[in-house]
């Protein structure tokens, strides 16, 4: 299965606040909020949900096609992705806008306050996803958080062409309204969300969990420190616990890394339990470094950790598909 990944391609500016946001925010005054957090670190890293997912898939040997719009400042980032197994031929360069930029501040408990400048991403709607998919023998398009109009177009085009797609709203959950979400969900092969996003999707769409499972083949919900859950209509949920010895350093991109592991294992034909396990293992790789693409994926080390956390059989099945 060849996977194309759409969504944001961005530079991340990551900061750490030595405290808890909840100790600073006053619930009764949130309607007039004006706060500033003194941060101790600033890390500038490559990111964006599409870039992050593609990076993880590339490290796992899948050679994904990255699709999106960037600025003239993308050359070094493109070289990095290419070195790590990502096909960047589906990326277009804007003549006037910079590459998108994400700015996030994390507190000591892993909570995050962030903002996002779309830049060149605003031109994603000019991309013909079906022509790219046909030219590159793509079997699945991940429609990640990006320009909302482009997300709608990519979804409609995939649905019309009978091309499998995955819906992944992530940071756009706050922006999208219920009607937009309903359109993006209908007919998806996969719907990805975390627990908060799942609740927001149900609230905004007015659909129950059962209603959503009537419309998607597979709903994947990450549960943070509790692992992840996969649901399908008419089947019992599959829940897999976390990597218990994980050390939180910085959370940005851990959800994207999970998606790369889950999709890779699914492409390899491994069962759902294994797909969640590899997703959890990949998420921890991103969680234990500063920046969503700063982790090194060593097959032997990944297999050893899989054995330690999930047992010898899981490790053997996963290791059999890892790149040399």
GROMACS .gro file of C-alpha atoms in nm:
model
  324
    1UNK     CA    1   0.000   0.000   0.000
    2UNK     CA    2   0.139   0.341  -0.099
    3UNK     CA    3   0.037   0.616   0.140
    4UNK     CA    4   0.008   0.986   0.057
    5UNK     CA    5   0.004   1.225   0.352
    6UNK     CA    6  -0.158   1.569   0.326
    7UNK     CA    7  -0.182   1.843   0.587
    8UNK     CA    8   0.047   2.100   0.740
    9UNK     CA    9   0.418   2.115   0.667
   10UNK     CA   10   0.565   2.358   0.917
   11UNK     CA   11   0.850   2.483   1.127
   12UNK     CA   12   0.788   2.430   1.501
   13UNK     CA   13   0.895   2.681   1.765
   14UNK     CA   14   0.872   2.490   2.094
   15UNK     CA   15   0.899   2.634   2.444
   16UNK     CA   16   0.877   2.492   2.796
   17UNK     CA   17   0.707   2.661   3.091
   18UNK     CA   18   0.843   2.556   3.432
   19UNK     CA   19   0.508   2.523   3.602
   20UNK     CA   20   0.144   2.439   3.538
   21UNK     CA   21  -0.085   2.651   3.324
   22UNK     CA   22  -0.368   2.570   3.564
   23UNK     CA   23  -0.184   2.745   3.849
   24UNK     CA   24  -0.178   3.068   3.647
   25UNK     CA   25  -0.518   3.072   3.479
   26UNK     CA   26  -0.816   3.201   3.678
   27UNK     CA   27  -1.132   3.017   3.579
   28UNK     CA   28  -1.362   3.308   3.666
   29UNK     CA   29  -1.164   3.545   3.439
   30UNK     CA   30  -1.114   3.337   3.127
   31UNK     CA   31  -1.347   3.569   2.935
   32UNK     CA   32  -1.086   3.848   2.979
   33UNK     CA   33  -0.767   3.646   2.958
   34UNK     CA   34  -0.432   3.826   2.929
   35UNK     CA   35  -0.139   3.615   3.040
   36UNK     CA   36   0.229   3.577   2.959
   37UNK     CA   37   0.440   3.273   3.046
   38UNK     CA   38   0.813   3.312   3.107
   39UNK     CA   39   0.968   3.014   2.930
   40UNK     CA   40   1.310   2.864   2.988
   41UNK     CA   41   1.383   2.707   2.650
   42UNK     CA   42   1.327   2.768   2.279
   43UNK     CA   43   1.375   2.487   2.029
   44UNK     CA   44   1.319   2.535   1.656
   45UNK     CA   45   1.233   2.209   1.483
   46UNK     CA   46   1.085   2.067   1.163
   47UNK     CA   47   0.718   1.978   1.199
   48UNK     CA   48   0.362   1.999   1.072
   49UNK     CA   49   0.130   1.700   1.097
   50UNK     CA   50   0.190   1.584   0.739
   51UNK     CA   51   0.565   1.622   0.772
   52UNK     CA   52   0.567   1.438   1.104
   53UNK     CA   53   0.355   1.145   0.988
   54UNK     CA   54   0.551   1.114   0.664
   55UNK     CA   55   0.879   1.121   0.858
   56UNK     CA   56   0.767   0.831   1.080
   57UNK     CA   57   0.645   0.629   0.782
   58UNK     CA   58   0.971   0.696   0.601
   59UNK     CA   59   1.176   0.579   0.900
   60UNK     CA   60   0.971   0.258   0.898
   61UNK     CA   61   1.055   0.200   0.533
   62UNK     CA   62   0.722   0.283   0.365
   63UNK     CA   63   0.842   0.566   0.133
   64UNK     CA   64   0.530   0.784   0.175
   65UNK     CA   65   0.435   1.063  -0.065
   66UNK     CA   66   0.422   1.400   0.113
   67UNK     CA   67   0.161   1.640  -0.030
   68UNK     CA   68   0.132   2.008   0.059
   69UNK     CA   69   0.249   2.364  -0.006
   70UNK     CA   70   0.564   2.526   0.132
   71UNK     CA   71   0.770   2.842   0.095
   72UNK     CA   72   1.106   2.908  -0.065
   73UNK     CA   73   1.260   2.828   0.276
   74UNK     CA   74   1.181   2.455   0.248
   75UNK     CA   75   1.501   2.327   0.081
   76UNK     CA   76   1.682   2.208   0.395
   77UNK     CA   77   1.365   2.049   0.534
   78UNK     CA   78   1.308   1.872   0.200
   79UNK     CA   79   1.660   1.730   0.209
   80UNK     CA   80   1.604   1.603   0.563
   81UNK     CA   81   1.282   1.424   0.469
   82UNK     CA   82   1.431   1.274   0.154
   83UNK     CA   83   1.721   1.137   0.357
   84UNK     CA   84   1.468   0.968   0.585
   85UNK     CA   85   1.272   0.794   0.311
   86UNK     CA   86   1.002   1.049   0.226
   87UNK     CA   87   0.905   1.127  -0.134
   88UNK     CA   88   0.866   1.507  -0.155
   89UNK     CA   89   0.770   1.519  -0.523
   90UNK     CA   90   0.410   1.597  -0.419
   91UNK     CA   91   0.514   1.921  -0.245
   92UNK     CA   92   0.454   2.250  -0.430
   93UNK     CA   93   0.639   2.575  -0.359
   94UNK     CA   94   0.455   2.904  -0.310
   95UNK     CA   95   0.591   3.211  -0.487
   96UNK     CA   96   0.481   3.453  -0.216
   97UNK     CA   97   0.431   3.280   0.122
   98UNK     CA   98   0.661   3.129   0.383
   99UNK     CA   99   0.632   2.772   0.506
  100UNK     CA  100   0.372   2.741   0.784
  101UNK     CA  101   0.484   2.795   1.142
  102UNK     CA  102   0.366   2.635   1.467
  103UNK     CA  103   0.442   2.798   1.803
  104UNK     CA  104   0.373   2.589   2.112
  105UNK     CA  105   0.437   2.630   2.485
  106UNK     CA  106   0.421   2.319   2.704
  107UNK     CA  107   0.396   2.306   3.082
  108UNK     CA  108   0.557   2.051   3.310
  109UNK     CA  109   0.252   1.822   3.299
  110UNK     CA  110   0.244   1.801   2.917
  111UNK     CA  111  -0.037   2.054   2.859
  112UNK     CA  112   0.014   2.279   2.560
  113UNK     CA  113  -0.095   2.627   2.444
  114UNK     CA  114  -0.019   2.688   2.079
  115UNK     CA  115  -0.078   2.905   1.773
  116UNK     CA  116  -0.036   2.834   1.403
  117UNK     CA  117   0.048   3.054   1.104
  118UNK     CA  118  -0.068   2.878   0.784
  119UNK     CA  119   0.146   3.061   0.529
  120UNK     CA  120   0.192   2.857   0.211
  121UNK     CA  121  -0.046   2.593   0.345
  122UNK     CA  122  -0.328   2.828   0.242
  123UNK     CA  123  -0.252   2.731  -0.119
  124UNK     CA  124  -0.303   2.356  -0.069
  125UNK     CA  125  -0.636   2.376  -0.250
  126UNK     CA  126  -0.445   2.425  -0.576
  127UNK     CA  127  -0.311   2.068  -0.553
  128UNK     CA  128  -0.479   1.796  -0.761
  129UNK     CA  129  -0.469   1.505  -0.515
  130UNK     CA  130  -0.620   1.251  -0.757
  131UNK     CA  131  -0.365   1.320  -1.030
  132UNK     CA  132  -0.085   1.282  -0.774
  133UNK     CA  133  -0.240   0.963  -0.639
  134UNK     CA  134  -0.276   0.810  -0.983
  135UNK     CA  135   0.076   0.907  -1.089
  136UNK     CA  136   0.226   0.757  -0.774
  137UNK     CA  137   0.007   0.446  -0.736
  138UNK     CA  138  -0.133   0.572  -0.404
  139UNK     CA  139  -0.376   0.341  -0.220
  140UNK     CA  140  -0.454   0.557   0.086
  141UNK     CA  141  -0.460   0.934   0.138
  142UNK     CA  142  -0.420   1.062   0.492
  143UNK     CA  143  -0.612   1.390   0.505
  144UNK     CA  144  -0.445   1.556   0.799
  145UNK     CA  145  -0.502   1.894   0.960
  146UNK     CA  146  -0.426   2.160   0.702
  147UNK     CA  147  -0.606   2.427   0.506
  148UNK     CA  148  -0.977   2.359   0.580
  149UNK     CA  149  -1.091   2.418   0.222
  150UNK     CA  150  -0.821   2.184   0.091
  151UNK     CA  151  -0.924   1.919   0.345
  152UNK     CA  152  -1.277   1.937   0.210
  153UNK     CA  153  -1.162   1.922  -0.152
  154UNK     CA  154  -0.923   1.630  -0.095
  155UNK     CA  155  -1.196   1.437   0.086
  156UNK     CA  156  -1.456   1.500  -0.183
  157UNK     CA  157  -1.211   1.407  -0.459
  158UNK     CA  158  -1.104   1.085  -0.286
  159UNK     CA  159  -1.465   0.987  -0.222
  160UNK     CA  160  -1.562   1.056  -0.585
  161UNK     CA  161  -1.263   0.860  -0.716
  162UNK     CA  162  -1.320   0.567  -0.481
  163UNK     CA  163  -0.979   0.623  -0.322
  164UNK     CA  164  -0.942   0.521   0.043
  165UNK     CA  165  -0.881   0.810   0.281
  166UNK     CA  166  -0.814   0.867   0.648
  167UNK     CA  167  -0.968   1.164   0.834
  168UNK     CA  168  -0.739   1.325   1.091
  169UNK     CA  169  -0.854   1.665   1.220
  170UNK     CA  170  -0.608   1.705   1.511
  171UNK     CA  171  -0.544   2.080   1.559
  172UNK     CA  172  -0.833   2.174   1.330
  173UNK     CA  173  -1.092   2.031   1.572
  174UNK     CA  174  -1.129   2.374   1.730
  175UNK     CA  175  -1.185   2.546   1.395
  176UNK     CA  176  -1.409   2.301   1.208
  177UNK     CA  177  -1.783   2.320   1.259
  178UNK     CA  178  -2.016   2.023   1.278
  179UNK     CA  179  -2.120   2.025   0.913
  180UNK     CA  180  -1.757   2.035   0.798
  181UNK     CA  181  -1.671   1.746   1.026
  182UNK     CA  182  -1.963   1.538   0.904
  183UNK     CA  183  -1.851   1.588   0.544
  184UNK     CA  184  -1.490   1.495   0.623
  185UNK     CA  185  -1.585   1.183   0.821
  186UNK     CA  186  -1.838   1.022   0.586
  187UNK     CA  187  -1.686   0.717   0.418
  188UNK     CA  188  -1.341   0.737   0.578
  189UNK     CA  189  -1.139   0.419   0.603
  190UNK     CA  190  -0.986   0.556   0.924
  191UNK     CA  191  -1.077   0.833   1.166
  192UNK     CA  192  -0.796   0.937   1.399
  193UNK     CA  193  -0.845   1.140   1.717
  194UNK     CA  194  -0.741   1.167   2.079
  195UNK     CA  195  -0.995   1.150   2.363
  196UNK     CA  196  -1.060   1.524   2.371
  197UNK     CA  197  -1.096   1.541   1.995
  198UNK     CA  198  -1.334   1.243   2.001
  199UNK     CA  199  -1.560   1.425   2.247
  200UNK     CA  200  -1.543   1.744   2.038
  201UNK     CA  201  -1.630   1.553   1.722
  202UNK     CA  202  -1.935   1.396   1.885
  203UNK     CA  203  -2.048   1.728   2.030
  204UNK     CA  204  -2.006   1.929   1.709
  205UNK     CA  205  -2.147   1.672   1.468
  206UNK     CA  206  -2.433   1.575   1.696
  207UNK     CA  207  -2.345   1.212   1.625
  208UNK     CA  208  -2.300   0.946   1.889
  209UNK     CA  209  -2.005   0.711   1.882
  210UNK     CA  210  -2.233   0.452   1.721
  211UNK     CA  211  -2.337   0.701   1.454
  212UNK     CA  212  -1.973   0.767   1.369
  213UNK     CA  213  -1.895   0.395   1.347
  214UNK     CA  214  -2.180   0.367   1.094
  215UNK     CA  215  -1.982   0.604   0.872
  216UNK     CA  216  -1.617   0.499   0.910
  217UNK     CA  217  -1.446   0.162   0.885
  218UNK     CA  218  -1.206   0.214   1.176
  219UNK     CA  219  -1.195   0.475   1.454
  220UNK     CA  220  -0.856   0.506   1.624
  221UNK     CA  221  -0.853   0.698   1.954
  222UNK     CA  222  -0.526   0.770   2.133
  223UNK     CA  223  -0.559   0.778   2.512
  224UNK     CA  224  -0.237   0.952   2.617
  225UNK     CA  225  -0.078   0.773   2.910
  226UNK     CA  226  -0.347   0.501   2.888
  227UNK     CA  227  -0.245   0.379   2.540
  228UNK     CA  228  -0.495   0.367   2.253
  229UNK     CA  229  -0.827   0.219   2.146
  230UNK     CA  230  -0.954   0.101   1.807
  231UNK     CA  231  -1.325   0.063   1.737
  232UNK     CA  232  -1.513  -0.093   1.446
  233UNK     CA  233  -1.886  -0.139   1.400
  234UNK     CA  234  -2.008  -0.472   1.531
  235UNK     CA  235  -1.679  -0.561   1.700
  236UNK     CA  236  -1.544  -0.526   2.052
  237UNK     CA  237  -1.301  -0.236   2.097
  238UNK     CA  238  -0.933  -0.327   2.092
  239UNK     CA  239  -0.747  -0.147   2.372
  240UNK     CA  240  -0.371  -0.163   2.420
  241UNK     CA  241  -0.190  -0.014   2.716
  242UNK     CA  242   0.097   0.233   2.693
  243UNK     CA  243   0.472   0.196   2.691
  244UNK     CA  244   0.503   0.209   3.068
  245UNK     CA  245   0.865   0.318   3.096
  246UNK     CA  246   0.825   0.628   2.877
  247UNK     CA  247   0.996   0.948   2.991
  248UNK     CA  248   0.811   1.268   2.901
  249UNK     CA  249   1.045   1.525   2.749
  250UNK     CA  250   0.821   1.716   2.504
  251UNK     CA  251   0.486   1.594   2.360
  252UNK     CA  252   0.468   1.767   2.022
  253UNK     CA  253   0.432   1.515   1.740
  254UNK     CA  254   0.373   1.208   1.955
  255UNK     CA  255   0.024   1.164   1.810
  256UNK     CA  256   0.161   1.195   1.458
  257UNK     CA  257   0.428   0.935   1.535
  258UNK     CA  258   0.153   0.704   1.664
  259UNK     CA  259  -0.029   0.736   1.333
  260UNK     CA  260   0.283   0.644   1.138
  261UNK     CA  261   0.333   0.329   1.346
  262UNK     CA  262  -0.032   0.226   1.329
  263UNK     CA  263  -0.055   0.277   0.952
  264UNK     CA  264   0.276   0.102   0.887
  265UNK     CA  265   0.174  -0.207   1.084
  266UNK     CA  266  -0.164  -0.209   0.911
  267UNK     CA  267   0.008  -0.188   0.571
  268UNK     CA  268   0.228  -0.483   0.671
  269UNK     CA  269  -0.086  -0.687   0.738
  270UNK     CA  270  -0.035  -0.711   1.114
  271UNK     CA  271  -0.341  -0.743   1.341
  272UNK     CA  272  -0.495  -0.443   1.513
  273UNK     CA  273  -0.329  -0.517   1.846
  274UNK     CA  274   0.014  -0.508   1.683
  275UNK     CA  275  -0.071  -0.189   1.496
  276UNK     CA  276  -0.160  -0.015   1.822
  277UNK     CA  277   0.153  -0.147   1.988
  278UNK     CA  278   0.377  -0.013   1.713
  279UNK     CA  279   0.184   0.314   1.724
  280UNK     CA  280   0.248   0.342   2.097
  281UNK     CA  281   0.616   0.262   2.052
  282UNK     CA  282   0.654   0.527   1.782
  283UNK     CA  283   0.467   0.783   1.994
  284UNK     CA  284   0.716   0.731   2.276
  285UNK     CA  285   1.004   0.792   2.035
  286UNK     CA  286   0.867   1.142   1.971
  287UNK     CA  287   0.769   1.196   2.334
  288UNK     CA  288   1.120   1.139   2.465
  289UNK     CA  289   1.291   1.409   2.255
  290UNK     CA  290   1.238   1.779   2.190
  291UNK     CA  291   1.080   1.809   1.847
  292UNK     CA  292   0.854   1.578   1.647
  293UNK     CA  293   1.125   1.454   1.407
  294UNK     CA  294   1.432   1.443   1.629
  295UNK     CA  295   1.411   1.077   1.725
  296UNK     CA  296   1.639   0.812   1.578
  297UNK     CA  297   1.466   0.489   1.482
  298UNK     CA  298   1.698   0.193   1.534
  299UNK     CA  299   1.523  -0.135   1.440
  300UNK     CA  300   1.710  -0.342   1.699
  301UNK     CA  301   1.634  -0.097   1.979
  302UNK     CA  302   1.268  -0.073   1.873
  303UNK     CA  303   1.236  -0.453   1.872
  304UNK     CA  304   1.400  -0.477   2.214
  305UNK     CA  305   1.160  -0.224   2.360
  306UNK     CA  306   0.864  -0.401   2.199
  307UNK     CA  307   0.977  -0.724   2.363
  308UNK     CA  308   1.017  -0.557   2.702
  309UNK     CA  309   0.675  -0.389   2.690
  310UNK     CA  310   0.455  -0.620   2.483
  311UNK     CA  311   0.634  -0.956   2.483
  312UNK     CA  312   0.850  -1.168   2.255
  313UNK     CA  313   0.577  -1.258   2.006
  314UNK     CA  314   0.486  -0.894   1.946
  315UNK     CA  315   0.852  -0.802   1.906
  316UNK     CA  316   0.914  -1.079   1.654
  317UNK     CA  317   0.613  -0.989   1.440
  318UNK     CA  318   0.704  -0.620   1.436
  319UNK     CA  319   1.077  -0.676   1.382
  320UNK     CA  320   1.010  -0.894   1.078
  321UNK     CA  321   0.892  -0.586   0.887
  322UNK     CA  322   1.138  -0.321   1.007
  323UNK     CA  323   1.391  -0.188   0.756
  324UNK     CA  324   1.747  -0.316   0.780
   0.00000   0.00000   0.00000
